[in-house]
Short mmCIF file of C-alpha atoms in Angstrom, two decimals:
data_model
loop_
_atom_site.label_atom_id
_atom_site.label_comp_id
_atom_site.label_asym_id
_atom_site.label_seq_id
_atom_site.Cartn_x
_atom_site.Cartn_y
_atom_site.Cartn_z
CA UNK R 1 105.79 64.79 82.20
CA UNK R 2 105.60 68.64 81.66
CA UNK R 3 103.99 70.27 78.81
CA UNK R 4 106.63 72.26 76.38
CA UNK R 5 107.09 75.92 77.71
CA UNK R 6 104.65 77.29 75.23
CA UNK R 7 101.76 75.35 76.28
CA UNK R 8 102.75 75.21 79.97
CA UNK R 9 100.47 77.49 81.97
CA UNK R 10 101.51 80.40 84.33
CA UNK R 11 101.08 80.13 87.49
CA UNK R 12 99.71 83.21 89.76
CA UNK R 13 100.84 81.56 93.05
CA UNK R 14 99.12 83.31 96.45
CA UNK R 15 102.12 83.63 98.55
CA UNK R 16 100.38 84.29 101.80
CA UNK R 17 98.98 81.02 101.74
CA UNK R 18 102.34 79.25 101.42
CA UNK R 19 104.19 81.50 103.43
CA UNK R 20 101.63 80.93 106.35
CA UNK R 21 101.78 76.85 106.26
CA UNK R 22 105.67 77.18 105.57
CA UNK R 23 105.91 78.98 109.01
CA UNK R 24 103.29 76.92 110.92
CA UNK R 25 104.35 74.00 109.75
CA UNK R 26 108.23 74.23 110.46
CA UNK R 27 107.72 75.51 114.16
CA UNK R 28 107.94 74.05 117.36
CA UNK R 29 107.41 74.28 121.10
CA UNK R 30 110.10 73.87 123.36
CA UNK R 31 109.60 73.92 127.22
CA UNK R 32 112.36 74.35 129.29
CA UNK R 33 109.91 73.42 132.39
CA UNK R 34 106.46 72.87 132.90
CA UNK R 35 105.34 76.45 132.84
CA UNK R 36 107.66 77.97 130.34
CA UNK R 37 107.45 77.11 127.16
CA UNK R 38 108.06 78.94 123.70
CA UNK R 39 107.67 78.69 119.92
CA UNK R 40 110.85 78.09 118.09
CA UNK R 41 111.43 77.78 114.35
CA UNK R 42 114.67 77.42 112.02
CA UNK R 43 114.14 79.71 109.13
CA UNK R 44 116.17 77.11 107.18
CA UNK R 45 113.11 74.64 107.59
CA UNK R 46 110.41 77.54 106.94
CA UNK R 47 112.17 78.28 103.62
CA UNK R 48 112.34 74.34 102.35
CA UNK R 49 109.02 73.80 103.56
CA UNK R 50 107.94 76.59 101.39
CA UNK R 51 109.51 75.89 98.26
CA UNK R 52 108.44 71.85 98.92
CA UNK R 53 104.83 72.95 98.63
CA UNK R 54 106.05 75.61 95.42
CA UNK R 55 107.57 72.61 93.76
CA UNK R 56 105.12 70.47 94.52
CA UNK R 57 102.26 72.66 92.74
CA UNK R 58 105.11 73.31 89.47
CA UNK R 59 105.45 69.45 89.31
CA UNK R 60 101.61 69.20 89.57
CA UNK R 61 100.35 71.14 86.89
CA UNK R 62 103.41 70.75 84.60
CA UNK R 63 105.15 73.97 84.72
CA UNK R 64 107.99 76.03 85.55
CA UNK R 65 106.64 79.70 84.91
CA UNK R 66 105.14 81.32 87.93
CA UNK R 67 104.54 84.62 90.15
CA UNK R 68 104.16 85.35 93.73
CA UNK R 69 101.98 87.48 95.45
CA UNK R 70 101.81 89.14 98.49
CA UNK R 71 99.93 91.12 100.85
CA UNK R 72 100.98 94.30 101.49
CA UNK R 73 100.76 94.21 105.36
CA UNK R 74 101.91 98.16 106.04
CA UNK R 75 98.81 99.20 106.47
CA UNK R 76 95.07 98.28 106.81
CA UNK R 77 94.54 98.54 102.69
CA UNK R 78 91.94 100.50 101.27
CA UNK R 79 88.78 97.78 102.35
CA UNK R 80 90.07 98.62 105.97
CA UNK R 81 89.87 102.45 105.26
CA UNK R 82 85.85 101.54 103.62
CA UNK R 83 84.58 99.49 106.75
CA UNK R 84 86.61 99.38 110.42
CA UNK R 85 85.82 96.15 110.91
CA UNK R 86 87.46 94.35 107.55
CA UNK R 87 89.66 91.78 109.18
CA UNK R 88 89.66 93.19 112.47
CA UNK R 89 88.37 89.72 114.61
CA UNK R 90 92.54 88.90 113.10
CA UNK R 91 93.89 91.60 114.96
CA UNK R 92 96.61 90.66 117.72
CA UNK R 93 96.23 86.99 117.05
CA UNK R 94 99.68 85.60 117.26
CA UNK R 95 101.10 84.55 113.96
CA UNK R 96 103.91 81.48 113.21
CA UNK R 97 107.07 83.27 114.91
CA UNK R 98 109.32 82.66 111.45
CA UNK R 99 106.41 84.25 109.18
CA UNK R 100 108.01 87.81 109.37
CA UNK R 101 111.10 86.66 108.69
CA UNK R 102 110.28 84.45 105.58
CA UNK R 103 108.01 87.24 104.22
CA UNK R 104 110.97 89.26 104.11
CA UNK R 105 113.48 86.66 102.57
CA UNK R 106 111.06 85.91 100.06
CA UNK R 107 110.62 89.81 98.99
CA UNK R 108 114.31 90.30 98.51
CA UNK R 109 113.95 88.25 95.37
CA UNK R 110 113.47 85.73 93.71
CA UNK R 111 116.24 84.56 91.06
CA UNK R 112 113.13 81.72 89.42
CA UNK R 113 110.26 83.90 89.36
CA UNK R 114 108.82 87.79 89.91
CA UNK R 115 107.37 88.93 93.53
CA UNK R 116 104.68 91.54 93.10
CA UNK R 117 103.13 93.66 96.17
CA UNK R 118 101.52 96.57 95.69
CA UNK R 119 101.23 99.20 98.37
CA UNK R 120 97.67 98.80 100.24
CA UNK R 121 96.72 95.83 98.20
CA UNK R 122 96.09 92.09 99.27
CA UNK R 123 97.76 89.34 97.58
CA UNK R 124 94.17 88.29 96.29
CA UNK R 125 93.65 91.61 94.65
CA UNK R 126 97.34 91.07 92.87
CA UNK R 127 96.49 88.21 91.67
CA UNK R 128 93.06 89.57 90.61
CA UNK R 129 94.94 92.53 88.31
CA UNK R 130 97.44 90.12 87.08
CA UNK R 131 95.25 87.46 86.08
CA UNK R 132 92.96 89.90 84.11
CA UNK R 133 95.56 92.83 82.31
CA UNK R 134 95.65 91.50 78.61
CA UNK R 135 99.23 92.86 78.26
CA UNK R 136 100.24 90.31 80.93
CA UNK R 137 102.06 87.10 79.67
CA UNK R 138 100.04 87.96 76.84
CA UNK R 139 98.73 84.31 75.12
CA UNK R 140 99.61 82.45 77.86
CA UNK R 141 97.15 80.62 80.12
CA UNK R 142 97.27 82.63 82.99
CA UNK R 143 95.89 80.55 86.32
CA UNK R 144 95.99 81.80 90.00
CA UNK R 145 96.75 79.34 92.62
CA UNK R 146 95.34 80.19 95.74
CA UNK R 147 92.85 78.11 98.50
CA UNK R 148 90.52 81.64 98.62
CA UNK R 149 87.13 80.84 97.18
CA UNK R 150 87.10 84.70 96.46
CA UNK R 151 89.24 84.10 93.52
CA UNK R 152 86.21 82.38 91.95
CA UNK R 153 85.55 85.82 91.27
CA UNK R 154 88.21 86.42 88.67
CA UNK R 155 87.63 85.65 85.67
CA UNK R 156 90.43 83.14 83.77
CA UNK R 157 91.48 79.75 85.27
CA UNK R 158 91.55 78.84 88.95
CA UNK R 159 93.37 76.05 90.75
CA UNK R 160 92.57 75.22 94.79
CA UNK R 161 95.43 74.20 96.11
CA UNK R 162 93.40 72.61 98.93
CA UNK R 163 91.22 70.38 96.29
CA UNK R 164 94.52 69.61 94.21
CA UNK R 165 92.67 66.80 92.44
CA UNK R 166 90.15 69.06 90.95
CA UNK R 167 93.01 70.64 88.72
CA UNK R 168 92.71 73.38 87.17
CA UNK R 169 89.02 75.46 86.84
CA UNK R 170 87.86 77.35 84.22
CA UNK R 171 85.50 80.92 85.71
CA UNK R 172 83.67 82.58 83.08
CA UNK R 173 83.02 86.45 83.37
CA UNK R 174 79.61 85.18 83.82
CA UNK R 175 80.77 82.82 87.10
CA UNK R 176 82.96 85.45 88.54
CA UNK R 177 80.17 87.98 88.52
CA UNK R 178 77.62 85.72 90.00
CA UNK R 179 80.34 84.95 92.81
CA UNK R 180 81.09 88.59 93.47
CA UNK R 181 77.54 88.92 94.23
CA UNK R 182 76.44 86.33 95.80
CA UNK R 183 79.62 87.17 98.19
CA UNK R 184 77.93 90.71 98.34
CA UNK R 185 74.87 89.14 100.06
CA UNK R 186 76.17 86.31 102.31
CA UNK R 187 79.60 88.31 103.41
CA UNK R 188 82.62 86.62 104.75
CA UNK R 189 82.67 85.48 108.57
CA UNK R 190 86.60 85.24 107.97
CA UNK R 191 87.32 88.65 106.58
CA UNK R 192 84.85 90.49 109.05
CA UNK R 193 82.02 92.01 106.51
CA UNK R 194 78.70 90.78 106.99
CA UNK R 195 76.73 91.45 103.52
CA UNK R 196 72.98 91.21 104.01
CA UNK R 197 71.05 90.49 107.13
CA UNK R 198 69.76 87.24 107.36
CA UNK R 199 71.31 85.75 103.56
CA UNK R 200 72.87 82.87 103.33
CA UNK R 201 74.25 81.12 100.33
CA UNK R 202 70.69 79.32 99.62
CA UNK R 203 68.41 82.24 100.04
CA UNK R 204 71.23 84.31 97.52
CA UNK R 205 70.98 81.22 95.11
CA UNK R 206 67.28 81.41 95.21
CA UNK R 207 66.90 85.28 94.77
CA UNK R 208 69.55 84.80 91.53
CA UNK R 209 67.77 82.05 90.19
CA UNK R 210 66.57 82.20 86.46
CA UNK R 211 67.90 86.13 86.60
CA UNK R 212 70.73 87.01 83.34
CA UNK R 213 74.34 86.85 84.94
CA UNK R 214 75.73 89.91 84.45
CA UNK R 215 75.85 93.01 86.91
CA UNK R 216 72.85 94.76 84.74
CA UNK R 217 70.26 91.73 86.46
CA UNK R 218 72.32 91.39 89.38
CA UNK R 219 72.84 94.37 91.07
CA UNK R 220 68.79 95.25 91.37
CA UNK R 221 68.70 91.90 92.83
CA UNK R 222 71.05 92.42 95.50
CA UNK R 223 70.16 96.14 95.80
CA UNK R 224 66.57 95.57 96.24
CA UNK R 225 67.96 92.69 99.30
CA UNK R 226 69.51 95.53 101.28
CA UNK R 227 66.63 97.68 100.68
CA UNK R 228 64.22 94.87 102.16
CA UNK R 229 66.77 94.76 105.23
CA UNK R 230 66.52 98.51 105.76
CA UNK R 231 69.90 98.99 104.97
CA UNK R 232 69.58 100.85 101.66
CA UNK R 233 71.92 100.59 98.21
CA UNK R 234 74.79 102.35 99.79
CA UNK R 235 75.16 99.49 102.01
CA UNK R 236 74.85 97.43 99.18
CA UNK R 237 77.61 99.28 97.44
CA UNK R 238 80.12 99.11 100.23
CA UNK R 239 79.53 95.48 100.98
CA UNK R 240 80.27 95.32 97.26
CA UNK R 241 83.53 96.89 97.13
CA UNK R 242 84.66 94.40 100.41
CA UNK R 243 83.57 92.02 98.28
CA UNK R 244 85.49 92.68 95.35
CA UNK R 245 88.43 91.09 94.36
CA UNK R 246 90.18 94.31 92.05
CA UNK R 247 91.05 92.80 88.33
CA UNK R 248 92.78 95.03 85.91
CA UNK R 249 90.01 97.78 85.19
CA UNK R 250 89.45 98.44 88.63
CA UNK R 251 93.03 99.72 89.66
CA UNK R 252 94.45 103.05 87.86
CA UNK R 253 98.21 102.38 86.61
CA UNK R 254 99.00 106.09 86.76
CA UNK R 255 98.28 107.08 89.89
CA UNK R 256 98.93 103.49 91.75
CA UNK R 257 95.29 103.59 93.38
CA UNK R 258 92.04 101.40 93.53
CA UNK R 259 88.97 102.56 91.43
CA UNK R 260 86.26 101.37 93.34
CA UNK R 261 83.81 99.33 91.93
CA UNK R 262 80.58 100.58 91.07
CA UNK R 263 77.66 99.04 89.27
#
């Protein structure tokens, strides 16, 4: 049964991620003979498929109220612009053939719910700035639903849509900042930034171990790692800034821009 609307959380739903299995999921290879075969997908099928899994997670955590986010896929974003290499081992893999097209459906509108996409931003990052602007939905529990692990980085409520069970997470300011840097030193294989030399998540637990979690403790720690590695702190910093997913404070409503993060 769903809570009443006033207790009923909101969801901050990362579109990519259901856009993506929408696609995959509805297409199909058809060969007409042996050595000619091609990917085929009704966009009728990639649009139920998509709002099966939206329903789905509505119906799960007892709610109605919801966002979407997307990527803004224009342009490289401003963590492409930092280091050349952000996402670049994804470059000219093929993608489901019906993703374009549902991206585009979706961002016409949507009569249930807002879309947001912000110009040079990821969906992660919208969801990031969302889930952490006070003026937003403003006494409502605000929860992003994503399968990232980066969004353990955000501070507020998290809910892996790949570990359904698990429900919904609370991530303490405290949690979030640990994450960010720990993230700093081990990097991320899948987005194409490599943090510190020879770090991996146990050697990062063990060098935050017993040390305050906050950014004043934390960044000597991982500063002093780079250092060790010969890289230096301005390493440190732009591995950092891959790192970060933005919240509210670090994007400037005026101008429309990212304030990078410093420590």
């Amino acid at each position: 049964m769903k809570q009443p609307a006033h207790n009923a959380p909101y969801l901050l739903i990362d579109a990519d991620v259901l856009a993506y299995r929408a696609a995959a999921g509805a297409e199909k290879v058809i060969c007409f003979e042996e050595d000619s075969c091609f990917p085929l997908c009704s966009l009728a099928d990639a649009q139920a498929a998509f709002f099966g899994q939206l329903y789905a997670i509505l119906d799960q955590l007892g709610t109605s109220d919801y966002a979407l986010c997307f990527s803004d896929d224009r342009n490289g974003g401003f963590r492409r612009r930092l280091f050349p290499g952000y996402k670049a081992n994804r470059d000219g893999k093929p993608r489901p053939v019906a993703l374009k097209f549902l991206r585009e459906e979706l961002l016409r509108g949507n009569p249930d719910a807002p879309v947001y996409i912000k110009p040079g931003l990821e969906a992660d990052d919208c969801l990031g700035i969302l889930a952490t602007l006070p003026s937003f939905m403003r006494g409502r529990q605000k929860v992003i639903v994503s399968v990232d692990k980066d969004m353990r980085s955000i501070p507020g409520f998290f809910h892996d849509m790949g570990k359904p069970d698990i429900g919904i997470q609370p991530v303490s300011r405290e949690d979030a900042d640990l994450w960010h840097m720990t993230q700093t030193l081990i990097g991320d294989a899948a987005d194409g930034y490599p943090g510190c030399p020879k770090i991996g998540p146990m050697t990062a637990k063990k060098l935050f171990d017993g040390i305050p979690r906050d950014y004043e403790h934390l960044w000597p720690v991982v500063a002093g790692a780079f250092e060790k590695a010969g890289l230096g702190e301005a390493e440190a910093l732009t591995q950092a800034r891959l790192a970060r997913i933005l919240r509210a404070e670090d994007w400037d409503f005026d101008n429309r821009e990212v304030k990078l993060w410093t420590p």
